[in-house]
Tab-separated table of C-alpha atoms in Angstrom:
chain	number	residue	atom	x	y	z
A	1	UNK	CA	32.998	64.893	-85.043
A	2	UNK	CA	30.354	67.423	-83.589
A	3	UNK	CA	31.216	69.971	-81.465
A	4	UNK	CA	29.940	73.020	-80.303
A	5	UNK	CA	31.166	75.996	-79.300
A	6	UNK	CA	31.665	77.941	-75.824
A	7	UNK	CA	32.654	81.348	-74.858
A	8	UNK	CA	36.035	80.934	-75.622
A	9	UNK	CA	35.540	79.303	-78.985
A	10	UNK	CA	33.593	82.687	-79.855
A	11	UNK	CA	36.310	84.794	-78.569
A	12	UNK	CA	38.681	82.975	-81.181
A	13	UNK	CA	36.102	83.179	-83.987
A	14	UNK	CA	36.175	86.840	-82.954
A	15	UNK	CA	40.210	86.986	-83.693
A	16	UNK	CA	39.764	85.259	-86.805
A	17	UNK	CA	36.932	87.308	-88.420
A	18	UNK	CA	39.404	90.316	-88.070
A	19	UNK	CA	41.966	88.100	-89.766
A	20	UNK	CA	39.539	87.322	-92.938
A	21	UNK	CA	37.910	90.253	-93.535
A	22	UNK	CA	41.469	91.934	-93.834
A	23	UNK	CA	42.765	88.766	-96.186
A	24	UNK	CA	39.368	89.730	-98.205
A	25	UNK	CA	39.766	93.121	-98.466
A	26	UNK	CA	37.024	94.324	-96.642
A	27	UNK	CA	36.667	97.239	-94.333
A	28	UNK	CA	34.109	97.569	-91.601
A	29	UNK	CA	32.637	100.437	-93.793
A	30	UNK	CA	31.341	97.484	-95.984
A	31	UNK	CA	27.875	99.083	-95.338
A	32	UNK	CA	24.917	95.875	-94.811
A	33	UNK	CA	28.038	93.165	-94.770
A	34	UNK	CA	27.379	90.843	-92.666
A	35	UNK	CA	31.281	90.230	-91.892
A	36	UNK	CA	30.832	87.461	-89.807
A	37	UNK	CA	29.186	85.572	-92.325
A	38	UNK	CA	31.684	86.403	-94.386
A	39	UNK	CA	34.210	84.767	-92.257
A	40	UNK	CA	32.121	82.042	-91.837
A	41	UNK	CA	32.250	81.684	-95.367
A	42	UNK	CA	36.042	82.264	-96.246
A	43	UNK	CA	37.030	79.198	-93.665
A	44	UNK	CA	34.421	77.080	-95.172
A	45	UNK	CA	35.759	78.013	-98.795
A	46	UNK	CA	39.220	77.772	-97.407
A	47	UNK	CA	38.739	74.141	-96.278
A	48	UNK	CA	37.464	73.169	-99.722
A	49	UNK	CA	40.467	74.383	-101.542
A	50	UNK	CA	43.018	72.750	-98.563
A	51	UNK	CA	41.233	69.461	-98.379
A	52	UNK	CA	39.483	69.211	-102.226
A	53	UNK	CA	42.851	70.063	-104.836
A	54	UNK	CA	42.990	67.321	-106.914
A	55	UNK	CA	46.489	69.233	-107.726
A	56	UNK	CA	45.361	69.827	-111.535
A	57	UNK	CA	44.010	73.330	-113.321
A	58	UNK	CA	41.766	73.779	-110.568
A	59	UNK	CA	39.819	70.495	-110.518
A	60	UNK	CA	38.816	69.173	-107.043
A	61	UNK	CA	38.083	65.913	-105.495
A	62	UNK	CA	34.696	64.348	-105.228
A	63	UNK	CA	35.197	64.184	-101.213
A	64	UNK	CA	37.626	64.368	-98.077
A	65	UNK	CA	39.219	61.562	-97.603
A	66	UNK	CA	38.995	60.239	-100.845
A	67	UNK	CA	37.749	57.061	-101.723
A	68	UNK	CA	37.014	57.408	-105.363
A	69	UNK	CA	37.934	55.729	-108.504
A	70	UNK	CA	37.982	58.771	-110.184
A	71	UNK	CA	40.798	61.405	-110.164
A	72	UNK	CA	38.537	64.380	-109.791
A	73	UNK	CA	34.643	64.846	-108.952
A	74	UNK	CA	31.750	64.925	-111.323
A	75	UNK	CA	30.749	68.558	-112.758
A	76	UNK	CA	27.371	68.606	-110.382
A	77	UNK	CA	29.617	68.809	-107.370
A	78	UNK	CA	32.278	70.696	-108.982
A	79	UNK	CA	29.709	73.278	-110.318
A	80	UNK	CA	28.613	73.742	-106.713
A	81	UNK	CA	32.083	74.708	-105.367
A	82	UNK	CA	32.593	77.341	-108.267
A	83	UNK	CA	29.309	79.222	-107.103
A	84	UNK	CA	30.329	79.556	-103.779
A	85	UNK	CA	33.685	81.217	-105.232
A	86	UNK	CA	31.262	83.372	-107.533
A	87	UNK	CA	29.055	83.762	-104.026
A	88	UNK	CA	32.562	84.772	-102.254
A	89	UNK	CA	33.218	87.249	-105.108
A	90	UNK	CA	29.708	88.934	-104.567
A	91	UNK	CA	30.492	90.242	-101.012
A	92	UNK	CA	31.071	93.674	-100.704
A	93	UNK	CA	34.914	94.330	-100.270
A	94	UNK	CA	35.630	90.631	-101.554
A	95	UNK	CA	38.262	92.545	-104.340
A	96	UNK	CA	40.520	91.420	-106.943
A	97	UNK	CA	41.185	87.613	-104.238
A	98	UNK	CA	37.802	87.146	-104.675
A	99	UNK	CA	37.190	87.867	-108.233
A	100	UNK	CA	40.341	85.835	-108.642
A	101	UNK	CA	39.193	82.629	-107.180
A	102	UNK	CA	35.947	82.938	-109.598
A	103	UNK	CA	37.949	82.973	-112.627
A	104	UNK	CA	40.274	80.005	-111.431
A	105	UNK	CA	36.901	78.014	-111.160
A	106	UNK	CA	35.139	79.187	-114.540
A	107	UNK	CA	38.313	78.351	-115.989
A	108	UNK	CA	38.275	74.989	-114.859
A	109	UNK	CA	34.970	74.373	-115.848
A	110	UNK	CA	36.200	73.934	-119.381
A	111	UNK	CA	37.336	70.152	-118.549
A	112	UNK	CA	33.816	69.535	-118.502
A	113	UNK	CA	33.310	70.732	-122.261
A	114	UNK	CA	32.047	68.987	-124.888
A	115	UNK	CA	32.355	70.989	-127.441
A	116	UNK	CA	32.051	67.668	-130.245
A	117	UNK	CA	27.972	68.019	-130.109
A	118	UNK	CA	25.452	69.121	-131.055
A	119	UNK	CA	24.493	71.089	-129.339
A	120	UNK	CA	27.457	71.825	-127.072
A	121	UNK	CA	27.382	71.455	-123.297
A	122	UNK	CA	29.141	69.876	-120.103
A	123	UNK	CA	29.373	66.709	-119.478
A	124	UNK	CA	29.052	65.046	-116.453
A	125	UNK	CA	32.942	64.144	-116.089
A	126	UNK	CA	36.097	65.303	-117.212
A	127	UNK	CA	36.927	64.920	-120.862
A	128	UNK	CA	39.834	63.327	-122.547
A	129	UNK	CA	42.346	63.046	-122.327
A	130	UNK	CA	41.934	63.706	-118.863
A	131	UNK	CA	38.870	61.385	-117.956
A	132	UNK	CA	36.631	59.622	-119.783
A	133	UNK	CA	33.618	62.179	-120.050
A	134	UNK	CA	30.057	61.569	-119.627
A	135	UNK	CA	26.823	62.010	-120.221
A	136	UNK	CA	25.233	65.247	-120.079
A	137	UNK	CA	22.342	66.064	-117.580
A	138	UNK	CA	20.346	69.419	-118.442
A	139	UNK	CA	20.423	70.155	-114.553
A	140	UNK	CA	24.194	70.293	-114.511
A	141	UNK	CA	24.035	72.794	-117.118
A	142	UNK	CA	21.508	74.758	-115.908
A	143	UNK	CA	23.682	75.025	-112.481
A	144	UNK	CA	26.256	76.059	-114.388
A	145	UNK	CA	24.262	78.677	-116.537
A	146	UNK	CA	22.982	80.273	-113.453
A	147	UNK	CA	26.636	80.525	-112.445
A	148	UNK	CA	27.587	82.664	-115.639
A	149	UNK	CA	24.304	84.812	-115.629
A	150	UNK	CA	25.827	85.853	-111.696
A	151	UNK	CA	29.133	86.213	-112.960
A	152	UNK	CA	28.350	88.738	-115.856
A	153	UNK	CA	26.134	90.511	-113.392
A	154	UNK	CA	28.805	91.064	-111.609
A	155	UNK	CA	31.766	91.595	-113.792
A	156	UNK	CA	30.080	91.833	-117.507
A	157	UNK	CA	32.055	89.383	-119.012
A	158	UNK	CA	30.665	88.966	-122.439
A	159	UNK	CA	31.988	85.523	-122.619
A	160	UNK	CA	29.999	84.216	-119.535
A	161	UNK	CA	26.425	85.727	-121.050
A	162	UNK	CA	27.405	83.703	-124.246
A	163	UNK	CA	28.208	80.305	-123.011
A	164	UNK	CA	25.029	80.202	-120.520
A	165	UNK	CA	23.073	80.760	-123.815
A	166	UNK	CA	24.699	77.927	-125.569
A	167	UNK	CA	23.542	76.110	-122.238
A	168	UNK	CA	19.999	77.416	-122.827
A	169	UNK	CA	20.075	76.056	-126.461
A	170	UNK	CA	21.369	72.563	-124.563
A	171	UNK	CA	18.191	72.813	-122.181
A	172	UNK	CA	15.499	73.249	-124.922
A	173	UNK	CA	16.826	70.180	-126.843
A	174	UNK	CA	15.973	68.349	-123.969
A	175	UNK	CA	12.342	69.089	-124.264
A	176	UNK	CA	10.359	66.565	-124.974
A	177	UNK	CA	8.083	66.453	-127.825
A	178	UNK	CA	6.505	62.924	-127.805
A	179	UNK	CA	2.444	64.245	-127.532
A	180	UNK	CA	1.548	60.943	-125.933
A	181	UNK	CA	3.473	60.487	-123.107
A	182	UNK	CA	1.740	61.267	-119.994
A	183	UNK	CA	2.318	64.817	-119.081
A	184	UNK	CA	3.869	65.423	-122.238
A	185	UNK	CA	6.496	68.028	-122.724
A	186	UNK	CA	9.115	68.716	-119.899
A	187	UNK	CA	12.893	68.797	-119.889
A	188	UNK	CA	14.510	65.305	-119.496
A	189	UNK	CA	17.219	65.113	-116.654
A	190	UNK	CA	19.532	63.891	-118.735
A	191	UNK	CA	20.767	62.531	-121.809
A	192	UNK	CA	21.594	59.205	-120.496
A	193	UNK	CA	19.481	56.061	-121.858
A	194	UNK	CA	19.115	54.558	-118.796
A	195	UNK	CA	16.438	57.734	-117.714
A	196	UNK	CA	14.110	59.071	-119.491
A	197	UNK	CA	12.697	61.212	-116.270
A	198	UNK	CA	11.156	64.670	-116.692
A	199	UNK	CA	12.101	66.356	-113.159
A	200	UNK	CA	10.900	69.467	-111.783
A	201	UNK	CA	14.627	70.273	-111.079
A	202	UNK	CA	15.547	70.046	-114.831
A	203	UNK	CA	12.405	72.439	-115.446
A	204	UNK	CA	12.888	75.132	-112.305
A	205	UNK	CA	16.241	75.906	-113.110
A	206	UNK	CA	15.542	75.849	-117.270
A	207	UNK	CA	13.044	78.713	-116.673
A	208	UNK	CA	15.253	80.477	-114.405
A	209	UNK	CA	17.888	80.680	-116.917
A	210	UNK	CA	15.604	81.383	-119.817
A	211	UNK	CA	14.083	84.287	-117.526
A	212	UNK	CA	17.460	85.577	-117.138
A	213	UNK	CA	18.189	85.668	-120.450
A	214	UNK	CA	15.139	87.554	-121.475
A	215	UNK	CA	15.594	90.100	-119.015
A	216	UNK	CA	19.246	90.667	-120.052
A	217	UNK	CA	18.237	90.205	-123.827
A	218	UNK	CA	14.430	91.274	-124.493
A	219	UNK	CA	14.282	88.057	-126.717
A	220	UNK	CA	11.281	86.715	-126.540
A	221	UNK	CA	12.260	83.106	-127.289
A	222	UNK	CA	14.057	82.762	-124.178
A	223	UNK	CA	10.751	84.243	-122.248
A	224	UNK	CA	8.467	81.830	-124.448
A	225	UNK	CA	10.517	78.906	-123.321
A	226	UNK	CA	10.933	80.080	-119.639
A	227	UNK	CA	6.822	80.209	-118.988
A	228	UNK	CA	6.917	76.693	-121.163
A	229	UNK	CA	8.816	75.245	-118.693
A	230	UNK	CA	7.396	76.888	-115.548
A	231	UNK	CA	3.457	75.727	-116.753
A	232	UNK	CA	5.324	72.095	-117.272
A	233	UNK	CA	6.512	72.081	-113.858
A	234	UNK	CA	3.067	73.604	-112.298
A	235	UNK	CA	0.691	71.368	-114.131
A	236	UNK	CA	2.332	68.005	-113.748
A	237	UNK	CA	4.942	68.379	-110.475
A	238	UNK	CA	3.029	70.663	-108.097
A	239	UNK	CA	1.405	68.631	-105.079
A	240	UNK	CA	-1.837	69.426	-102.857
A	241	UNK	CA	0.534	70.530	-100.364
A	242	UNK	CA	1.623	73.535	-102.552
A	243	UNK	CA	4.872	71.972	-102.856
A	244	UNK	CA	6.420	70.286	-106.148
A	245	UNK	CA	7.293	66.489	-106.559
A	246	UNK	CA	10.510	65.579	-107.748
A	247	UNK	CA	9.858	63.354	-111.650
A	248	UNK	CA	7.355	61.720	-113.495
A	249	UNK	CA	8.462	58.874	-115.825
A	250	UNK	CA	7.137	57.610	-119.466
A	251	UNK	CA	5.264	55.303	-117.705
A	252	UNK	CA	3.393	58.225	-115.476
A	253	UNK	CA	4.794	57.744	-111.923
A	254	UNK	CA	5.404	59.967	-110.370
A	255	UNK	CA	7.913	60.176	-107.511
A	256	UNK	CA	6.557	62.376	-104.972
A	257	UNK	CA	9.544	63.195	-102.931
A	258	UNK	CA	9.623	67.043	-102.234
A	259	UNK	CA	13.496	68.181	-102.055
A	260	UNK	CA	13.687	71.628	-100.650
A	261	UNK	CA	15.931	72.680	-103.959
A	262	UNK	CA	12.529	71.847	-106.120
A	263	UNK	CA	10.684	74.481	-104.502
A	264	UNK	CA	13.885	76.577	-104.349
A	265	UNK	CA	13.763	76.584	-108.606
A	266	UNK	CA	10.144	77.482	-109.310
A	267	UNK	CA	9.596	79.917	-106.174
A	268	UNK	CA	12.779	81.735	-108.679
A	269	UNK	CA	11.576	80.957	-111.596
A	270	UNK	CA	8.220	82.699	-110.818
A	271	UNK	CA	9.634	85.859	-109.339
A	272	UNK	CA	11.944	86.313	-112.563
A	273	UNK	CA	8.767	85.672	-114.535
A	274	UNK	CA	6.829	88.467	-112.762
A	275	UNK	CA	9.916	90.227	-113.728
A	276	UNK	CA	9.444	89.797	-117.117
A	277	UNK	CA	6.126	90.113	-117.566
A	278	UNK	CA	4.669	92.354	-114.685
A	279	UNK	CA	1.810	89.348	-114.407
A	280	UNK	CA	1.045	89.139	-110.573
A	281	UNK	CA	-0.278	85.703	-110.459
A	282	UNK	CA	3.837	84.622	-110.618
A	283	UNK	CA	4.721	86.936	-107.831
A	284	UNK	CA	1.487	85.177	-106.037
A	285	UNK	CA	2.476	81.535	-107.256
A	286	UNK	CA	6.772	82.325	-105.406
A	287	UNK	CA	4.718	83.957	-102.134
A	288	UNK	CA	2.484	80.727	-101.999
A	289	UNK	CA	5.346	77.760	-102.414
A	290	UNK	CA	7.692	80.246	-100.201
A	291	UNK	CA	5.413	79.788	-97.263
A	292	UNK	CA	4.576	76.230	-97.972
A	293	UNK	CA	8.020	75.412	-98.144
A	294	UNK	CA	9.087	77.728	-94.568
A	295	UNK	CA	6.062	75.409	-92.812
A	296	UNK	CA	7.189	72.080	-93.894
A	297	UNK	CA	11.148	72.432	-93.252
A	298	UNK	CA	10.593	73.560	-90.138
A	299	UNK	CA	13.107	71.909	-87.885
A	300	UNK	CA	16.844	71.256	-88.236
A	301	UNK	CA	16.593	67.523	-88.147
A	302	UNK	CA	14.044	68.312	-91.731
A	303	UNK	CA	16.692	70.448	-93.120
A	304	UNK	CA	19.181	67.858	-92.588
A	305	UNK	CA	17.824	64.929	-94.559
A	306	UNK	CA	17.771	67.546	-97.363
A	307	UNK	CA	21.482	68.109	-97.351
A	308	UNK	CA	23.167	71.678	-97.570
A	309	UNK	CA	23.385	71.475	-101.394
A	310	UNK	CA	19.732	71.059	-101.799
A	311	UNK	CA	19.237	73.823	-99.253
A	312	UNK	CA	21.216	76.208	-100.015
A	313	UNK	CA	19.728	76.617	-103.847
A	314	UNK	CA	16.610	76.593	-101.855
A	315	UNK	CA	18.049	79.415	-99.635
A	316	UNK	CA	18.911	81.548	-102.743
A	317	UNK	CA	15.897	81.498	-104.449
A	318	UNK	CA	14.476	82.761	-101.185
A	319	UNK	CA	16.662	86.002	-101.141
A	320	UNK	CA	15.835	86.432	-104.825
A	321	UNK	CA	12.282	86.149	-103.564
A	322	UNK	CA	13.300	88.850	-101.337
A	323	UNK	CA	14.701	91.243	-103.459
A	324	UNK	CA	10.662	91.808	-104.961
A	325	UNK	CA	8.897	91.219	-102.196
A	326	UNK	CA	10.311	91.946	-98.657
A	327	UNK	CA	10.034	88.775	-95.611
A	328	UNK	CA	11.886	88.418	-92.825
A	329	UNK	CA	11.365	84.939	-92.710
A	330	UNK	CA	13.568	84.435	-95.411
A	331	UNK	CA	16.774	85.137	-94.125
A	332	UNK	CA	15.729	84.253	-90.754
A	333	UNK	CA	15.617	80.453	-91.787
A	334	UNK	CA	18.714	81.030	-93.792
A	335	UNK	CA	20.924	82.462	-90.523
A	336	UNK	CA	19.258	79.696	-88.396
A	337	UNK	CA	20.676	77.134	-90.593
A	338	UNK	CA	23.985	78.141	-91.000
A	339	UNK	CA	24.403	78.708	-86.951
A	340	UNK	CA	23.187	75.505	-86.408
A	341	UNK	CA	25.805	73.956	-88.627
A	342	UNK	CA	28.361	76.355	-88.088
A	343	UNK	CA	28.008	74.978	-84.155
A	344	UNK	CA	26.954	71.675	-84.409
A	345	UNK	CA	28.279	69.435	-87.869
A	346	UNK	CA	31.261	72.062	-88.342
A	347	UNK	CA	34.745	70.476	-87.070
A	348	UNK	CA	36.593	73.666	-85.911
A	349	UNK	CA	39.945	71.749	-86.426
A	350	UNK	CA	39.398	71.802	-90.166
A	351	UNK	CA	36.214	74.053	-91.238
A	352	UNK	CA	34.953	70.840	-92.536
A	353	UNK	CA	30.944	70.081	-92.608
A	354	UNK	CA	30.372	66.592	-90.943
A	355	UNK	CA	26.734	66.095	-92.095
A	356	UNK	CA	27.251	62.144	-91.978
A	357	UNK	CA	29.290	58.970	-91.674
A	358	UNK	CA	32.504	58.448	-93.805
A	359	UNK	CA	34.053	61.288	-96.284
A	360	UNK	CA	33.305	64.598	-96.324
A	361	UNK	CA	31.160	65.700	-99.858
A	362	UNK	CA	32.661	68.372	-102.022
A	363	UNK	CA	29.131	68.856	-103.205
A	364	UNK	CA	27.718	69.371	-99.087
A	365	UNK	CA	30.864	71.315	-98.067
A	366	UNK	CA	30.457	73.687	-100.918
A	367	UNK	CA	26.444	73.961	-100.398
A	368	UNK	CA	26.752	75.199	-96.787
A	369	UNK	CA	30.010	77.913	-97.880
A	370	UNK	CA	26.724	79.120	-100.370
A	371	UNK	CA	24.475	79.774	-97.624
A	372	UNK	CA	27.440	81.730	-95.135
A	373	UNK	CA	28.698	83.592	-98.462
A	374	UNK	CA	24.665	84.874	-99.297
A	375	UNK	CA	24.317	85.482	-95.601
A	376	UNK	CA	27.326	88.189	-95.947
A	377	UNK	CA	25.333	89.823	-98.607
A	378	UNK	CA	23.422	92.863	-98.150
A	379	UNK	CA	19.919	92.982	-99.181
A	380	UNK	CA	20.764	95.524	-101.828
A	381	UNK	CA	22.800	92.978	-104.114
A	382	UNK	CA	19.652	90.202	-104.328
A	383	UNK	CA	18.793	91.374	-107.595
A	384	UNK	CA	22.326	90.050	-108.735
A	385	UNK	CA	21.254	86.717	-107.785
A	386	UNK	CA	20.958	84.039	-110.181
């Protein structure tokens, strides 16, 4: 059900910001906190863990109603949800709530491990004995690396920094080193036979986490890798348009869809490389596929065939981009989204995001609590991005 809101409705979300901000801890001496945001936020993160428990260790449902086989969703949406919590955690006054609701989801992450390969990583589903497992998919890990390079930003946890470099060790196996396939090299999606894609989102997100590690590390493998995968991406994804296409296959075609959360990745990925290195030309190449990317989502209706989990790792990488090199625009686009949602999908009854027909989507709901969580941020925390 859409709805949007009137005076009155505003009034009450008045009320209720006073209400969350005290449940979170915060004060209005929170200096650049955006509180309403951070209301925003809280209800939308609220709604997830009302609607989503799949009444186990922290796991949640794949959607709202539920019409899954499965007893608990797949670790893509899953990793999703535990960002926003780490997101939530990140706002200035969140406290020891916050922080608390970040562990609860790390923890569960470890339903996901596989710890039986070589080399380790998540798989897509919940291992025995309490699912069957899955294949692993090098984007899934990557989300969840990013996750644990935020979280021991914030909080230093040792633990985290280790686990999203056995991650990292996960994404370079998935390079591929066949010479004569077309655009050879690239990080395969996933381990699964039935694809043997090499996706600019399986690249992005690689040399974001690679970056990341160099700059916490100063090892220079994890730097080497990170260009490796950004030059992959550049010279075999990027379009005319100065946007990137979504795959190429073993056969060379190439599917030329351009997802907002593939120019989210490598507009990242080449700030944290000009990071590293102090090279301009990445700082140039993030500019370049920022504005690109600002002219061709220009309109709500765009944004919406994208879906908020595509656009809110689009939205991040944009405030990362931010943290180096100042632009309005930036957040701008960001606010503009979440008001229009906030107003228009967002049933007030529930706090839950009605971006189509049928079930609500763990992996939509959590996206758009992302993008009201960042929005809460002040500017001076982008650098803790990841």
């Amino acid at each position: 059900m859409r709805r949007k809101f009137g005076i009155s409705t505003r009034l009450a979300a008045g009320v209720l910001a006073v209400t969350v901000v005290s449940s979170l801890g915060m004060t209005t001496a929170d200096a650049g906190t955006d509180h309403s945001s951070a209301v925003r936020a809280r209800a939308s993160y609220d709604a997830i863990n009302k609607y989503f428990d799949a009444g186990k260790g922290g796991l949640l449902l794949e959607e709202y109603p539920n019409t899954q086989t499965n007893a608990y969703s797949y670790v893509w949406p899953y990793s999703q949800a535990a960002i926003a919590a780490e997101d939530l955690a990140g706002v200035p006054g969140a406290g020891r709530k916050g922080s608390a609701e970040a562990d609860r989801r790390i923890a569960a992450y470890e339903y996901y491990w596989n710890a039986g390969t070589t080399p380790t990583g998540y798989d897509s589903y919940v291992r025995p004995p309490n699912g069957q497992g899955g294949d692993k998919f090098y984007d899934d890990n990557e989300w969840i690396g990013l996750n644990l390079i935020q979280r021991y930003k914030r909080t230093g946890d040792r633990a985290a920094l280790a686990r999203a470099k056995d991650i990292f060790a996960l994404v370079v196996h998935g390079w591929d080193t066949d010479p004569s396939h077309p655009c050879a090299g690239g990080v395969y999606w996933t381990q699964a036979p039935w694809s043997q894609d090499r996706n600019t989102i399986s690249n992005g997100p690689g040399a974001e986490l690679g970056a990341h590690l160099y700059l916490l590390t100063r090892d220079r493998s994890y730097l080497t890798w990170s260009q490796r995968m950004y030059k992959w991406a550049q010279d075999c994804m990027l379009a005319p348009n100065g946007l990137y296409w979504d795959h190429i296959d073993l056969a060379g075609n190439v599917e030329k869809t351009q997802w907002s959360y593939n120019q989210g990745v490598m507009l990242g990925a080449g700030v944290l490389l000009f990071k590293a290195t102090g090279n301009p030309q990445y700082l140039r190449d993030a500019k370049s596929v920022a504005s690109a990317s600002l002219a061709f989502y220009n309109t709500p209706e765009i944004l919406a065939k994208q879906g908020a989990a595509f656009n809110s790792i689009w939205f991040k990488n944009l405030l990362i981009l931010d943290s180096v090199a100042p632009d309005p625009r930036y957040r701008k686009a960001m606010q503009s989204y979440a008001d229009y949602n906030w107003t228009t999908t967002r049933d007030p009854a529930t706090n839950l995001y009605n971006f189509g027909e049928g079930s609500v989507e763990l992996l939509q709901q959590s996206g758009i609590t992302q993008i009201h969580a960042l929005l809460a941020w002040p500017r001076s925390r982008y650098g803790l991005l990841a």
